Every structure is written in C-alpha cells, then in structure tokens.
Short mmCIF file of C-alpha atoms in Angstrom, two decimals:
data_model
loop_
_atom_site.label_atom_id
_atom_site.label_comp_id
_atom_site.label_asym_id
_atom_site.label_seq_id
_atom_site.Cartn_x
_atom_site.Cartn_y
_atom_site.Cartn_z
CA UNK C 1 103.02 124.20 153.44
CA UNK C 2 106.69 123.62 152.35
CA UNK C 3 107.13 126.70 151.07
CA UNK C 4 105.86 128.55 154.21
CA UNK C 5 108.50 127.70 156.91
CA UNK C 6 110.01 130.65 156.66
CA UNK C 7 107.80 133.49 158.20
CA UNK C 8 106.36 136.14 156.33
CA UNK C 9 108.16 139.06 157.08
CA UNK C 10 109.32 142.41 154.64
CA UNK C 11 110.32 140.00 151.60
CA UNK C 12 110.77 143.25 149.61
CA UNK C 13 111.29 146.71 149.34
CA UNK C 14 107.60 148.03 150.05
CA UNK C 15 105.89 145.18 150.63
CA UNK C 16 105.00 143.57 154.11
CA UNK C 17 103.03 140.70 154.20
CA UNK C 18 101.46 139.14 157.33
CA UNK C 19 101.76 136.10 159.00
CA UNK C 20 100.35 133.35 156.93
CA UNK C 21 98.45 132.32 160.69
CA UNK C 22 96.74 136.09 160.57
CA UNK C 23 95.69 135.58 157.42
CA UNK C 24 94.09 132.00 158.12
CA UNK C 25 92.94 134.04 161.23
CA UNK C 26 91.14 136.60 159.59
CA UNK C 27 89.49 133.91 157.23
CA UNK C 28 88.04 132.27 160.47
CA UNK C 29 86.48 135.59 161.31
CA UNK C 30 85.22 136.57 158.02
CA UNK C 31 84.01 132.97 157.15
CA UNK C 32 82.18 133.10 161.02
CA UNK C 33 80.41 136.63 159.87
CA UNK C 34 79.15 135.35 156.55
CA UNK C 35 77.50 132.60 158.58
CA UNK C 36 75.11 135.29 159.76
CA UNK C 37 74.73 136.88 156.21
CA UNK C 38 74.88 133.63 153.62
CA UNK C 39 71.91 132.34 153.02
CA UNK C 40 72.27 128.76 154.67
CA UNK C 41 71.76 125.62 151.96
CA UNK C 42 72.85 121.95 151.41
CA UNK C 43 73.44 119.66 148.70
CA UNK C 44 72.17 116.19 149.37
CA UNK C 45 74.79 113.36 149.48
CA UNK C 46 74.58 110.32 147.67
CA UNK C 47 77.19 107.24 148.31
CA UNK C 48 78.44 106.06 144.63
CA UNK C 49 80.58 103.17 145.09
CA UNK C 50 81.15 104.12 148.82
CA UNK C 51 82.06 106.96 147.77
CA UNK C 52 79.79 110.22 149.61
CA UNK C 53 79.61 112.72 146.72
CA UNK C 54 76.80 115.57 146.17
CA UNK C 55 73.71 115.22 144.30
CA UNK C 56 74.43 118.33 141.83
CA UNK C 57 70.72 119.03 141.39
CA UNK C 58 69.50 119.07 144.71
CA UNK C 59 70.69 122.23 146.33
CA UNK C 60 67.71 123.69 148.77
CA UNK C 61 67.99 126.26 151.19
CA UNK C 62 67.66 125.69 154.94
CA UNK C 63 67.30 127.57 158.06
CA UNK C 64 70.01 129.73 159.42
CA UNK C 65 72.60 128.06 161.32
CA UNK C 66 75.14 131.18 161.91
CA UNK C 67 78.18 130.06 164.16
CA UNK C 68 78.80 132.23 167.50
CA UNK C 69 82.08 134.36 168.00
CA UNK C 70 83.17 131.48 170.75
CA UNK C 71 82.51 128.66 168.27
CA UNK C 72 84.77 130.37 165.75
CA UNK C 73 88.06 129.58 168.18
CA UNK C 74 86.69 125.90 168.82
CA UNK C 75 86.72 125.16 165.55
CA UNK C 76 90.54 125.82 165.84
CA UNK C 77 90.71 123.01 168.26
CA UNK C 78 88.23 120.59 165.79
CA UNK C 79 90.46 121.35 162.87
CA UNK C 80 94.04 120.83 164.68
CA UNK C 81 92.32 117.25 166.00
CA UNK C 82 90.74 116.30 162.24
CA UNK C 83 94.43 116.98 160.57
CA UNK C 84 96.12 115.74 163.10
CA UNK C 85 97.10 112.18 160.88
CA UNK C 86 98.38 114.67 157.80
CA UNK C 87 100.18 117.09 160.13
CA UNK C 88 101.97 113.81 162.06
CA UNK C 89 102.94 112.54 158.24
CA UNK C 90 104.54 115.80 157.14
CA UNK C 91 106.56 115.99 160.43
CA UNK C 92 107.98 112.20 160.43
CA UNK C 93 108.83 112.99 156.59
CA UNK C 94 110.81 116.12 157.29
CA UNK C 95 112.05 114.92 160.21
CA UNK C 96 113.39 111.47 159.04
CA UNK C 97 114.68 113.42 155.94
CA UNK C 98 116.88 115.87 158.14
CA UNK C 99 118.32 112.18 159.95
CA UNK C 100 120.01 111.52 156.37
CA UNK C 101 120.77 114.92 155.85
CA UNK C 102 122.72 114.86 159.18
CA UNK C 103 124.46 111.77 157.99
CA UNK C 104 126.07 113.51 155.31
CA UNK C 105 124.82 111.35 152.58
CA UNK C 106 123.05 113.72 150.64
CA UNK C 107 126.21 115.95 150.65
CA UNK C 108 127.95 112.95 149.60
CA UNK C 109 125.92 112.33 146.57
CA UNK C 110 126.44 115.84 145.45
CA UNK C 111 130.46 115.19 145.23
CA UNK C 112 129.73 111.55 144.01
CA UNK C 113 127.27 112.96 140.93
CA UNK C 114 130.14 115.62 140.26
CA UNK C 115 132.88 112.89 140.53
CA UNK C 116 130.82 110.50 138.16
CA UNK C 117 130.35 113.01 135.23
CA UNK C 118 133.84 113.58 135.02
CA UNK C 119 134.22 117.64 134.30
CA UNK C 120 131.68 117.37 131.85
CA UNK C 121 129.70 120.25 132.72
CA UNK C 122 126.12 120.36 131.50
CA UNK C 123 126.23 116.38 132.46
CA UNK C 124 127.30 117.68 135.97
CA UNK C 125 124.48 120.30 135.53
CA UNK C 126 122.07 118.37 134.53
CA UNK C 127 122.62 115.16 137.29
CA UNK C 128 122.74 118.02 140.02
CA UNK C 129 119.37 119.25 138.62
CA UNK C 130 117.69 115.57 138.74
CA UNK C 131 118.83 115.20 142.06
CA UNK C 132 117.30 118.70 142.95
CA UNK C 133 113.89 117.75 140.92
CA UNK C 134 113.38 114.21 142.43
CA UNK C 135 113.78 115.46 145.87
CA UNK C 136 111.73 118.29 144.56
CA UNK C 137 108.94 116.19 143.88
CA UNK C 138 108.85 114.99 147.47
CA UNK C 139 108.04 118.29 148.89
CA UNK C 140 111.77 119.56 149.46
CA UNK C 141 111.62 123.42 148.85
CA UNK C 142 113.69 124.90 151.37
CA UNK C 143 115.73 122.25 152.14
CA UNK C 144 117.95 122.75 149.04
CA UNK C 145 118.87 126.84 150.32
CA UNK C 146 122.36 125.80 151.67
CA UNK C 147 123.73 123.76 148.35
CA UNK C 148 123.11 127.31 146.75
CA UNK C 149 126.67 128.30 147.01
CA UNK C 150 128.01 125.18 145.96
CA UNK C 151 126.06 124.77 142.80
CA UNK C 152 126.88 128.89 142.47
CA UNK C 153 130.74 127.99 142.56
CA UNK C 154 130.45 124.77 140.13
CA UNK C 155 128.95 127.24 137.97
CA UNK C 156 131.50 129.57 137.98
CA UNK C 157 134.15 127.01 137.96
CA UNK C 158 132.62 125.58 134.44
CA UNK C 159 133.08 129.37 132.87
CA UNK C 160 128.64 129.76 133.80
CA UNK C 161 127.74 133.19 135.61
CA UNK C 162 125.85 133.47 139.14
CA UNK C 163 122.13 132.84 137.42
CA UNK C 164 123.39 129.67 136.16
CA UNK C 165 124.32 128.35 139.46
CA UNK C 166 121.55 129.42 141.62
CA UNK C 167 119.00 128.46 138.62
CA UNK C 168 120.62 124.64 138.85
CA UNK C 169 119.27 124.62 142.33
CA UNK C 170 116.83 126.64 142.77
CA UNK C 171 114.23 126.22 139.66
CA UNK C 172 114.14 122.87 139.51
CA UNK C 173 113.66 122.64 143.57
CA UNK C 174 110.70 124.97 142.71
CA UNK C 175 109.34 123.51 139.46
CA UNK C 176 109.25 119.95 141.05
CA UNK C 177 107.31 120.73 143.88
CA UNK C 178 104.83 122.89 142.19
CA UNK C 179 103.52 119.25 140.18
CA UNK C 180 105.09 116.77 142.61
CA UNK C 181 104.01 113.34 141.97
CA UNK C 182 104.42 112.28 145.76
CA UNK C 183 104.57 115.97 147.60
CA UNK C 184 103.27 115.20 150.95
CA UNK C 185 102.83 118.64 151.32
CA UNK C 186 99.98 119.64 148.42
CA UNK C 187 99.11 116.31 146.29
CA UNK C 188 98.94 114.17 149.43
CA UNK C 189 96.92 116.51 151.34
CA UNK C 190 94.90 117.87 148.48
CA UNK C 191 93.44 114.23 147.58
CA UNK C 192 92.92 113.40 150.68
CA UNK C 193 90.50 116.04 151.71
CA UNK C 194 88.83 115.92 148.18
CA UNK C 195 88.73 112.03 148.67
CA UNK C 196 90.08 110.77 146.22
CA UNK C 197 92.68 107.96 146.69
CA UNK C 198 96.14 109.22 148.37
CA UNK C 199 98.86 109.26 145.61
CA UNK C 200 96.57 108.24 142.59
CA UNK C 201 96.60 109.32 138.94
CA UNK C 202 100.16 108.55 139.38
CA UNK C 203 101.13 107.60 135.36
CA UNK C 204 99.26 110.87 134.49
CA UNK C 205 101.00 112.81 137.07
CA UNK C 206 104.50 111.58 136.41
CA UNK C 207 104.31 112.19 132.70
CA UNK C 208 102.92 115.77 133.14
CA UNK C 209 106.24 116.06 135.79
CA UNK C 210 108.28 114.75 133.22
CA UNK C 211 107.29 116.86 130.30
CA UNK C 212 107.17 120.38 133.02
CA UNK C 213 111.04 119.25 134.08
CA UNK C 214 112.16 118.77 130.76
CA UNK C 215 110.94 122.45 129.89
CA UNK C 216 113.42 123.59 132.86
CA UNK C 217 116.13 121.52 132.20
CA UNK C 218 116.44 122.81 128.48
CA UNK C 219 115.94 126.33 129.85
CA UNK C 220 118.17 126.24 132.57
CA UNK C 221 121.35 124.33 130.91
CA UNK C 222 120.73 126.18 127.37
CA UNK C 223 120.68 129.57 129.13
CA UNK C 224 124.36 127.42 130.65
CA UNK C 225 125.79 126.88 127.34
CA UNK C 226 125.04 129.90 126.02
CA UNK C 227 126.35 132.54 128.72
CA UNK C 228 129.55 130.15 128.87
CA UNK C 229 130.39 130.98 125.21
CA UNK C 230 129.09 134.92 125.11
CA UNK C 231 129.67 136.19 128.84
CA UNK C 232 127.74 139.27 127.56
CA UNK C 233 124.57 137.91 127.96
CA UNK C 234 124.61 137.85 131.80
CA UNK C 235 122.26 139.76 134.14
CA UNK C 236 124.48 138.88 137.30
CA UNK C 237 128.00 138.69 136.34
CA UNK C 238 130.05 135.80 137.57
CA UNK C 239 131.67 136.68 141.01
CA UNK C 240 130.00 135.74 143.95
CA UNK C 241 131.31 136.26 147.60
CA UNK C 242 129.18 133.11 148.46
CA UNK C 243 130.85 131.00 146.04
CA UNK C 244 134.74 131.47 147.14
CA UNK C 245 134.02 129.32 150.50
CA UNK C 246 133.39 126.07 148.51
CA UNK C 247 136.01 123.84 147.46
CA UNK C 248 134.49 122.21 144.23
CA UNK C 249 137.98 119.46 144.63
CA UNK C 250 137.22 118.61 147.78
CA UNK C 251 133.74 117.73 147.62
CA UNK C 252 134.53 115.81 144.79
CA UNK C 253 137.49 113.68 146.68
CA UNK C 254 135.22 113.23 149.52
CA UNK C 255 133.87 109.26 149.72
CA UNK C 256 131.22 107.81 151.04
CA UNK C 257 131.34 105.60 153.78
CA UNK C 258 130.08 102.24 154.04
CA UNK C 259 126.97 103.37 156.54
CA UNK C 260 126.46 106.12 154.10
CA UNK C 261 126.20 103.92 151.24
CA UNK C 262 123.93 101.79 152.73
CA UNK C 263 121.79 105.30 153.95
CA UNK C 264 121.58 106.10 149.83
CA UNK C 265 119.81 102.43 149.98
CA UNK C 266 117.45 103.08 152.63
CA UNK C 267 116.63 106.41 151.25
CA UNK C 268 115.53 105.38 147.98
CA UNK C 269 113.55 102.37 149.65
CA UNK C 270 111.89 104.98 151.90
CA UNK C 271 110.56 106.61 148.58
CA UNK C 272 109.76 103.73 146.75
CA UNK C 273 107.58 102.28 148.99
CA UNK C 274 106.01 105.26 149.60
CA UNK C 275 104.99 105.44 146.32
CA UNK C 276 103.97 102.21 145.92
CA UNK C 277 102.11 101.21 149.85
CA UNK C 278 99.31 103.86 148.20
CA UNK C 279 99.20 102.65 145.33
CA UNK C 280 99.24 98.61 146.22
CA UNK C 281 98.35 98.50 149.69
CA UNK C 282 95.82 101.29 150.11
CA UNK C 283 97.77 103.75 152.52
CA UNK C 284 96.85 106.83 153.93
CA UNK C 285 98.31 109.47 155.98
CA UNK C 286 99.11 107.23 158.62
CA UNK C 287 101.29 104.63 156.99
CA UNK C 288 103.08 107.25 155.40
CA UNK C 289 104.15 108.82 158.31
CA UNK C 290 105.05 105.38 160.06
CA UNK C 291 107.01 104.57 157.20
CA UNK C 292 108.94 107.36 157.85
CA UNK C 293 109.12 107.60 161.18
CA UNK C 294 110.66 103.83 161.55
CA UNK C 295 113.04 105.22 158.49
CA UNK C 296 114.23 107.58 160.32
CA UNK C 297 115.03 105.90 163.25
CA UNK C 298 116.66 103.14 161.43
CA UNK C 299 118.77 105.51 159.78
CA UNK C 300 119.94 107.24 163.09
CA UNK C 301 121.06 103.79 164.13
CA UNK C 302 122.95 102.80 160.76
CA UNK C 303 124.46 106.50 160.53
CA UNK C 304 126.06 105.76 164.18
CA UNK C 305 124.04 108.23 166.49
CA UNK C 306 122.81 108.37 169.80
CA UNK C 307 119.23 107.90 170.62
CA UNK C 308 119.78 111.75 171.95
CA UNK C 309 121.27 112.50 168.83
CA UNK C 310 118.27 111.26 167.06
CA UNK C 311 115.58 112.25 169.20
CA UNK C 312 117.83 115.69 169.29
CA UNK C 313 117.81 115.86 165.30
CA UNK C 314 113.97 115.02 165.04
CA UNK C 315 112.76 117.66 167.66
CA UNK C 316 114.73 120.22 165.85
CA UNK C 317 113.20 119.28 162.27
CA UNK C 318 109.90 119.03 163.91
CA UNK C 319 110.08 122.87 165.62
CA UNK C 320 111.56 124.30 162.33
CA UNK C 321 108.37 122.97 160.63
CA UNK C 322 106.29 123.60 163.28
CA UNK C 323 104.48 126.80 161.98
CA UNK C 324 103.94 125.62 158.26
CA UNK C 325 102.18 122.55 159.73
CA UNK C 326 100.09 124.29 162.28
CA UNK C 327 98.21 125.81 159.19
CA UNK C 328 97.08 122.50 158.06
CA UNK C 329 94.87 122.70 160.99
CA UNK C 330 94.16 126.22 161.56
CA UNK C 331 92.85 126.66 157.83
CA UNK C 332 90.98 123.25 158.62
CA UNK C 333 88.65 125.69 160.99
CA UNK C 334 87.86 127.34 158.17
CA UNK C 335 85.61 125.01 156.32
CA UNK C 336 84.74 123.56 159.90
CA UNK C 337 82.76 127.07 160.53
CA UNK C 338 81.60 127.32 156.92
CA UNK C 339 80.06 123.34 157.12
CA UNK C 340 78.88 124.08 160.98
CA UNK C 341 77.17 127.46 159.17
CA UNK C 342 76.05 125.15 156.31
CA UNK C 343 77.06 127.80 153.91
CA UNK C 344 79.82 126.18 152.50
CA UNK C 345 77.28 124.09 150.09
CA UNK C 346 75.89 127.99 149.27
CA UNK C 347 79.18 129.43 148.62
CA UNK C 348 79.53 126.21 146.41
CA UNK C 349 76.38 126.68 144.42
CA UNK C 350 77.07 130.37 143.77
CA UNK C 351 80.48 129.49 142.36
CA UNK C 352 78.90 126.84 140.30
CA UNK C 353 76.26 129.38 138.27
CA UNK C 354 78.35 130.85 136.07
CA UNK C 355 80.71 127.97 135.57
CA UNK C 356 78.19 125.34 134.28
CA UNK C 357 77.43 127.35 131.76
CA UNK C 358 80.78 127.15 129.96
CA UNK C 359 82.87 124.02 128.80
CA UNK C 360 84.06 122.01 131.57
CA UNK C 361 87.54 122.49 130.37
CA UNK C 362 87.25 126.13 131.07
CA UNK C 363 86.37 125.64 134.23
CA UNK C 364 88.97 123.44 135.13
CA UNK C 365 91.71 126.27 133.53
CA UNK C 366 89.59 128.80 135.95
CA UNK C 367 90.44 126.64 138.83
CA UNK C 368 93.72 127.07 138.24
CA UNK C 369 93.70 130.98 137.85
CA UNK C 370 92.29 130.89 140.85
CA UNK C 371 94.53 128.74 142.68
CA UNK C 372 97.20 130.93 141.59
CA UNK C 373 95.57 134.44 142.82
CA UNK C 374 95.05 132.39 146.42
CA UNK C 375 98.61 132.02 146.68
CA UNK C 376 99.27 135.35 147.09
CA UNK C 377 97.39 135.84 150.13
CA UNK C 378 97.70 132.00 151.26
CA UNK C 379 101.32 131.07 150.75
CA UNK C 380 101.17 127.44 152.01
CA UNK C 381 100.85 124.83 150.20
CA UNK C 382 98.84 122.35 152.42
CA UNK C 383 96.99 125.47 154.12
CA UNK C 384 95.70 126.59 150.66
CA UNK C 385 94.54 122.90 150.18
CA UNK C 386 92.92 123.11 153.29
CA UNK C 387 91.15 126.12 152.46
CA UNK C 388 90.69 125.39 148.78
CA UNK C 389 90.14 121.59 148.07
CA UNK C 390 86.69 121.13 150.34
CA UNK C 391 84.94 124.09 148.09
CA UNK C 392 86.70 123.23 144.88
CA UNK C 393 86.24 119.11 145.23
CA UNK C 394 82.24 119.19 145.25
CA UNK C 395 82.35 122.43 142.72
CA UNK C 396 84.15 119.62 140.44
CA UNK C 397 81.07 117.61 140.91
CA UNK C 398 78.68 120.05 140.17
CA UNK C 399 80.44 121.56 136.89
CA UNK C 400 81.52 117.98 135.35
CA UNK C 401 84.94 117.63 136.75
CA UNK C 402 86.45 114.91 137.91
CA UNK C 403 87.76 115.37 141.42
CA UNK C 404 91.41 114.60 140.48
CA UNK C 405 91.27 117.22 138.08
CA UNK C 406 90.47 119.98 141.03
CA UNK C 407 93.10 118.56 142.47
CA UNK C 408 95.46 118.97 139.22
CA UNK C 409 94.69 122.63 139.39
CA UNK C 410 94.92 123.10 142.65
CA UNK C 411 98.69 121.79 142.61
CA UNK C 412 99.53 123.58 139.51
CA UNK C 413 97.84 127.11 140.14
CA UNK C 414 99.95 126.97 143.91
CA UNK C 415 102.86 125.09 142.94
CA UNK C 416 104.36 127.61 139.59
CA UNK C 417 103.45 130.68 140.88
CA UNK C 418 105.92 130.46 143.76
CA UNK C 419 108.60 131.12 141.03
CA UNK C 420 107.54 134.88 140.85
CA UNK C 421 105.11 135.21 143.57
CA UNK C 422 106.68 138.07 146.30
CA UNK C 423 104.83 136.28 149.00
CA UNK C 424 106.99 133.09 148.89
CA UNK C 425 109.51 133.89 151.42
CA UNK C 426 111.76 130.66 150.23
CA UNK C 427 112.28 132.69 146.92
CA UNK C 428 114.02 135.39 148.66
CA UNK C 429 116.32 133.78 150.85
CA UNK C 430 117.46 131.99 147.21
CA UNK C 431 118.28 134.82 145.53
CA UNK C 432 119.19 136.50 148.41
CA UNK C 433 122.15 133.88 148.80
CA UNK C 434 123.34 134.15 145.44
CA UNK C 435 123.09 138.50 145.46
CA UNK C 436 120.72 138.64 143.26
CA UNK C 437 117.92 140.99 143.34
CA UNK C 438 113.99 140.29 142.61
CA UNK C 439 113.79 142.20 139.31
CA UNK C 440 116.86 140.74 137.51
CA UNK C 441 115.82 137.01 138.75
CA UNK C 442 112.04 137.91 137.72
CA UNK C 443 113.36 139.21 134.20
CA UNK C 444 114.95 135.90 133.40
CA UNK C 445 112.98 133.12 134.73
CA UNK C 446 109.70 135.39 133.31
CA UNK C 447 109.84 133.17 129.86
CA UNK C 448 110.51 129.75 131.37
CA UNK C 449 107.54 130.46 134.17
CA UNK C 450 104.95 131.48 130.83
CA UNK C 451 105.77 128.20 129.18
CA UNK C 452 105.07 126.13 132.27
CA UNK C 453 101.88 128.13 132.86
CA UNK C 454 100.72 127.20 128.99
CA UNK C 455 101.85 123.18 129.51
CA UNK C 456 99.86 123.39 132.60
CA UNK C 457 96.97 124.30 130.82
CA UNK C 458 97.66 122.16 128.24
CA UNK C 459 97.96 119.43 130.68
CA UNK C 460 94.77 120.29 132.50
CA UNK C 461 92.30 119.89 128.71
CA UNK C 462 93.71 116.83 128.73
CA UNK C 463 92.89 115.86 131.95
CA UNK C 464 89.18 117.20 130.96
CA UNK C 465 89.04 115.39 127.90
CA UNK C 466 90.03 111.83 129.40
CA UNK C 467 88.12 112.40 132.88
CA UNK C 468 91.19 112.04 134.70
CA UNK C 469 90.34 109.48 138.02
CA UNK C 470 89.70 107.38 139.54
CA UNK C 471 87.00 109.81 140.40
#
C-alpha cells in the first residue's frame, strides 16, 4: 500500500491508469459474477497444531451459493471491519513516523551522516544509502521524495551526475521495501492473512535483504565512481535546477539538539521493539500499532509540541494515507464474496492442476511471476496482499509450499517490479524531481533490476529446498 498514496493519474505519455479503488471495484463485481458461473467447492479444514489449514485431497463440489448484486457492496463494509486492526497499525506507524519527521531529526541525521564521513564521498554515499534502505525496510517509499534534491546536489558537489544523486535515494528506498524484513505494509500484512506468525522467518529474511542491498549498493556507488572519473558516461548530465536550492554546508553545520538526540533514541527503540515484541512476545497488528501510537505521542511531547500540534501532525499523516489504506479493506471484499460464493476453494483447485505436476520450486518461482504481472493492475502493496495471499496461502498447501514461502514471493514479485513498473506513481514523482525522463532512468537501472529478479529466484529455491517456516 506504500507505494499507492499517490493517486493513479496520467503517469506517462499515453498511458492512463485508473484509480487503484476502481480497479479493486471492478474485482468485487467480476469476483460477484463468477459466483453465479464457478462451479461452487470446498476444501475440508483440518487444525494441525492449532493451526486451520486445508486437507489438499479433499476438494468436493457443493451446491451453488452465488452472492447477490446488494451483497457485493456489504462485503465492502465486512472487509473495512475484518482489516480494521492492520489498517489502524499502518496509520499509527506513518503517523508517529511523520511526528519525528516534524521534529527535524531525520533531517538532522542526514547533515550528521555527511558531517561524520568527512568529504569522503562514496562513504557519504554509501551511509546516506543505509539510512535510505533501513527506513526502506520499514515500509518508507514515498517518504524519502523531498531528500531527492539534496542527495541530487551532494552528488553533484562530489563531481557525480544527476543519476547518481537521485539513484542514492531513490533505489535503495525502492529495493528495501520490495524485501522489507519489517514492512508493515506487505510482509506484515501478507503473513498475517496467510497465518503465519507476524514478522517470522526473520534470519532468512534479513540475510536475503542483506545480500539484495548489497547488489544496489555496488551498483549504485560503482556507477558513482565511475561517472566521477569519465563524465562521458552520463545519461543525465550534471546540472539540475532542483539541486541549486540546497546548501550541502549548511546542512552539514546544522546540530542536533538535545530533544532531537534523544528523538534518534526513541526512534531506534520504536523499531527495535517492533521487531522483537513479534518475535518474543507474540504480537500482532494491534501491539504494533500501540507501540506506535504511544511513540508518537511521546515524541510530540519530547520534540516540544502542542497536543494540537500533535493531534494536528497525526490527522494530516493519517488523511495523506488515507486512500492507500482504504484498499486494505476494499480488496478484503474481494475474497469475502469469493469465500461467501465458496468459489474461492474452486478457483484454488484449478490453479493447483497444473502446478502439482511440476517441482515445487517451480511453482514457488511462478508465484512470483505472477505477483509481479498483478502489480501492474494492483499497485498496492497491502491491497495486492489482500487480494493475493488468501488464494496463494492454501495453493501453497496444496502444491507443497510452505506458507512463508507464498509469502516470499508475494513480497518479491510486488516489491522489485515497482522499479520499472509505469503504474507506480511514486516512481514518477522521483524522477520527475530530478528531470529525468522514464526511458533514460529505465535504461540504466534495467541491469541492476535483472540481477535482483535472478537473486530473488535464487533466494526463493532456497526457500523450497529448506521448507522455509515456521509453516
């Protein structure tokens, strides 16, 4: 859902692309017809370790349940109530987030990380690029658009072109959140509906992060190193009107106060913990969001505001979110009508003919092809789980999968294709900031965006090959 904030509008030359609410729309309608043309069938559940998962052999047909028109728009109301504790954690996140941002702290760690690395520039790169990644991994994707012409004028005041400084942004924002070991946005929402433990797998999923960030980082700062020493090699040049507002001195002379320091704290306490209450204490969406929430407030306190300023700051955050969370719900309907239809077991079967009888591996690759053809018409990240994960999670049963591995290439297939995918209205507002049009931005990141695809597949045998869990 990160990634659809901004509305779908004309993105490019040619190419209009609804709302990403007509196209969950028009799901709901089509997925009410084919409740009166599926055949209607069921899996039988068995509990394993209380645990309800489907008995792959027992598929049987039943009588036909088709859904009325009128029930089609209730649904809308059943699946805004069922996501309701998902949708509440992805607002207190954002919302808290935007408290520090508001603070100035994360600005302030931008001129601190310059300050430390002391003109070294692919140091300075590279630190700017973790700080992107980390946040990154926590479902930022937007959020990073306005420290575009800042990291554009550090790279032109290290002797790097335009590319260079929108790419030290930009891709690793992007790359981050595509595999994001604690994205509330796809991971946390994807495992939750396929029900699997919030946040689990984590040393699998952090070492797969690690190895699809180092890929960027040696793409990004070699590209760096390279256009600095033969200026010849540039597709954008290295003027940009964007670039001449930012004083790289100042930011870099700028110190942060004692509340801010002790923001940086709480911030990276926030995260930790919400890493770890999954992981030790056995929270859900809930938790999360509380977590946040009371962050958030504690933070408007420390950072000096009003409880208007706060309440002010949070309200704002929560509207300019509003729409990408509202999908959560509104592709919810969608499997609500399909289950309510029992077709959605059907639908599940047919899909699972043809793939038990290749390797499970291949199947799990296929998942993530198809993932990635989704995203074109579903470009949001927790409404594409929504949509996705309750067909794909018992598919995984039925083919051999483990559940976490749907998950896996659910995240992956969404998560890299916004790097080239025209749908993903965040990508144009990047390069849009930094002048630079689709074709010369698809042209260069093209090679980095083919290796990620083949570690993701990579990463995805493995996951096959070790049964990747807990379930």
């Amino acid at each position: 859902m990160g990634k659809s904030l901004i509305s779908s509008e004309k993105i490019n030359k040619g190419l209009r692309v609804p709302h990403v609410w007509t196209i969950i729309l028009f799901c709901l309608v089509l997925g009410g017809i084919m409740t009166y043309l599926v055949p209607a069938g069921v899996y039988e559940r068995v509990t394993v370790d209380g645990r309800q998962l489907i008995d792959p052999d027992s598929f049987h047909y039943v009588a036909q349940t088709p859904v009325a028109p009128f029930d089609w728009f209730v649904s809308i109301i059943d699946g805004l109530t069922g996501s309701m504790a998902i949708m509440s954690m992805i607002w207190f996140t954002i919302a808290s987030t935007d408290v520090y941002t508001e603070s100035g702290t994360l600005h302030k760690m931008v001129g601190w990380i310059m300050k430390v690395c002391r003109g070294n520039y692919l140091l300075i790169m590279g630190a700017l690029m973790a700080f992107f990644a980390v946040r990154g991994a926590m479902g930022a994707f937007e959020l990073h658009i306005p420290f575009v012409p800042i990291t554009i004028a550090l790279a032109l005041a290290c002797g790097c072109d335009v590319m260079t400084g929108l790419a030290i942004a930009m891709v690793p924002t992007f790359v981050a959140f595509a595999y994001g070991p604690i994205n509330v946005y796809t991971v946390a929402v994807a495992q939750g509906i396929a029900g699997v433990p919030v946040y689990s797998a984590m040393g699998f999923r952090v070492a797969v992060w690690l190895v699809l960030m180092a890929a960027t980082f040696w793409y990004v700062l070699r590209y760096a190193s390279r256009v600095r020493k033969d200026h010849s090699i540039s597709p954008t040049g290295f003027e940009n009107p964007s670039a001449a507002k930012i004083d790289i001195e100042a930011i870099q002379q700028e110190k942060m106060t004692g509340r801010q320091r002790l923001l940086t704290v709480m911030l990276i306490a926030t995260i930790g913990l919400q890493m770890a209450g999954p992981m030790l204490w056995g929270w859900g969406f809930a938790q999360i969001g509380a977590l946040w929430l009371i962050s958030g407030i504690a933070a408007g306190l420390v950072a000096g505001f009003t409880n208007e300023r706060i309440c002010e700051i949070m309200g704002n955050s929560c509207a300019g979110i509003f729409s990408g969370v509202i999908c959560i719900g509104l592709a919810r309907s969608v499997s609500v009508v399909l289950t309510n239809g029992n077709i959605l077991d059907t639908i599940v079967y047919g899909l699972s003919i043809p793939l038990q009888q290749i390797p499970a591996a291949v199947s799990a690759v296929g998942m993530l092809f198809i993932q990635a053809l989704l995203n074109f018409f579903i470009p949001s990240g927790s409404g594409q789980a929504t949509v996705a994960m309750p067909i794909m999670a018992p598919l995984a049963d039925v083919v051999g999968l483990t559940r976490q591995t749907a998950v896996m290439a659910f995240q992956l297939g969404d998560g890299l294709t916004n790097m080239i995918m025209p749908t993903t209205g965040a990508l144009f507002v990047y390069i849009g900031v930094a002048k630079i049009s689709y074709s010369t931005y698809f042209k260069w990141i093209l090679p980095l965006f083919l290796t990620l695809v083949c570690i993701a597949v990579v990463s995805l045998l493995i996951a096959t090959s070790i049964h990747l869990g807990p379930f």
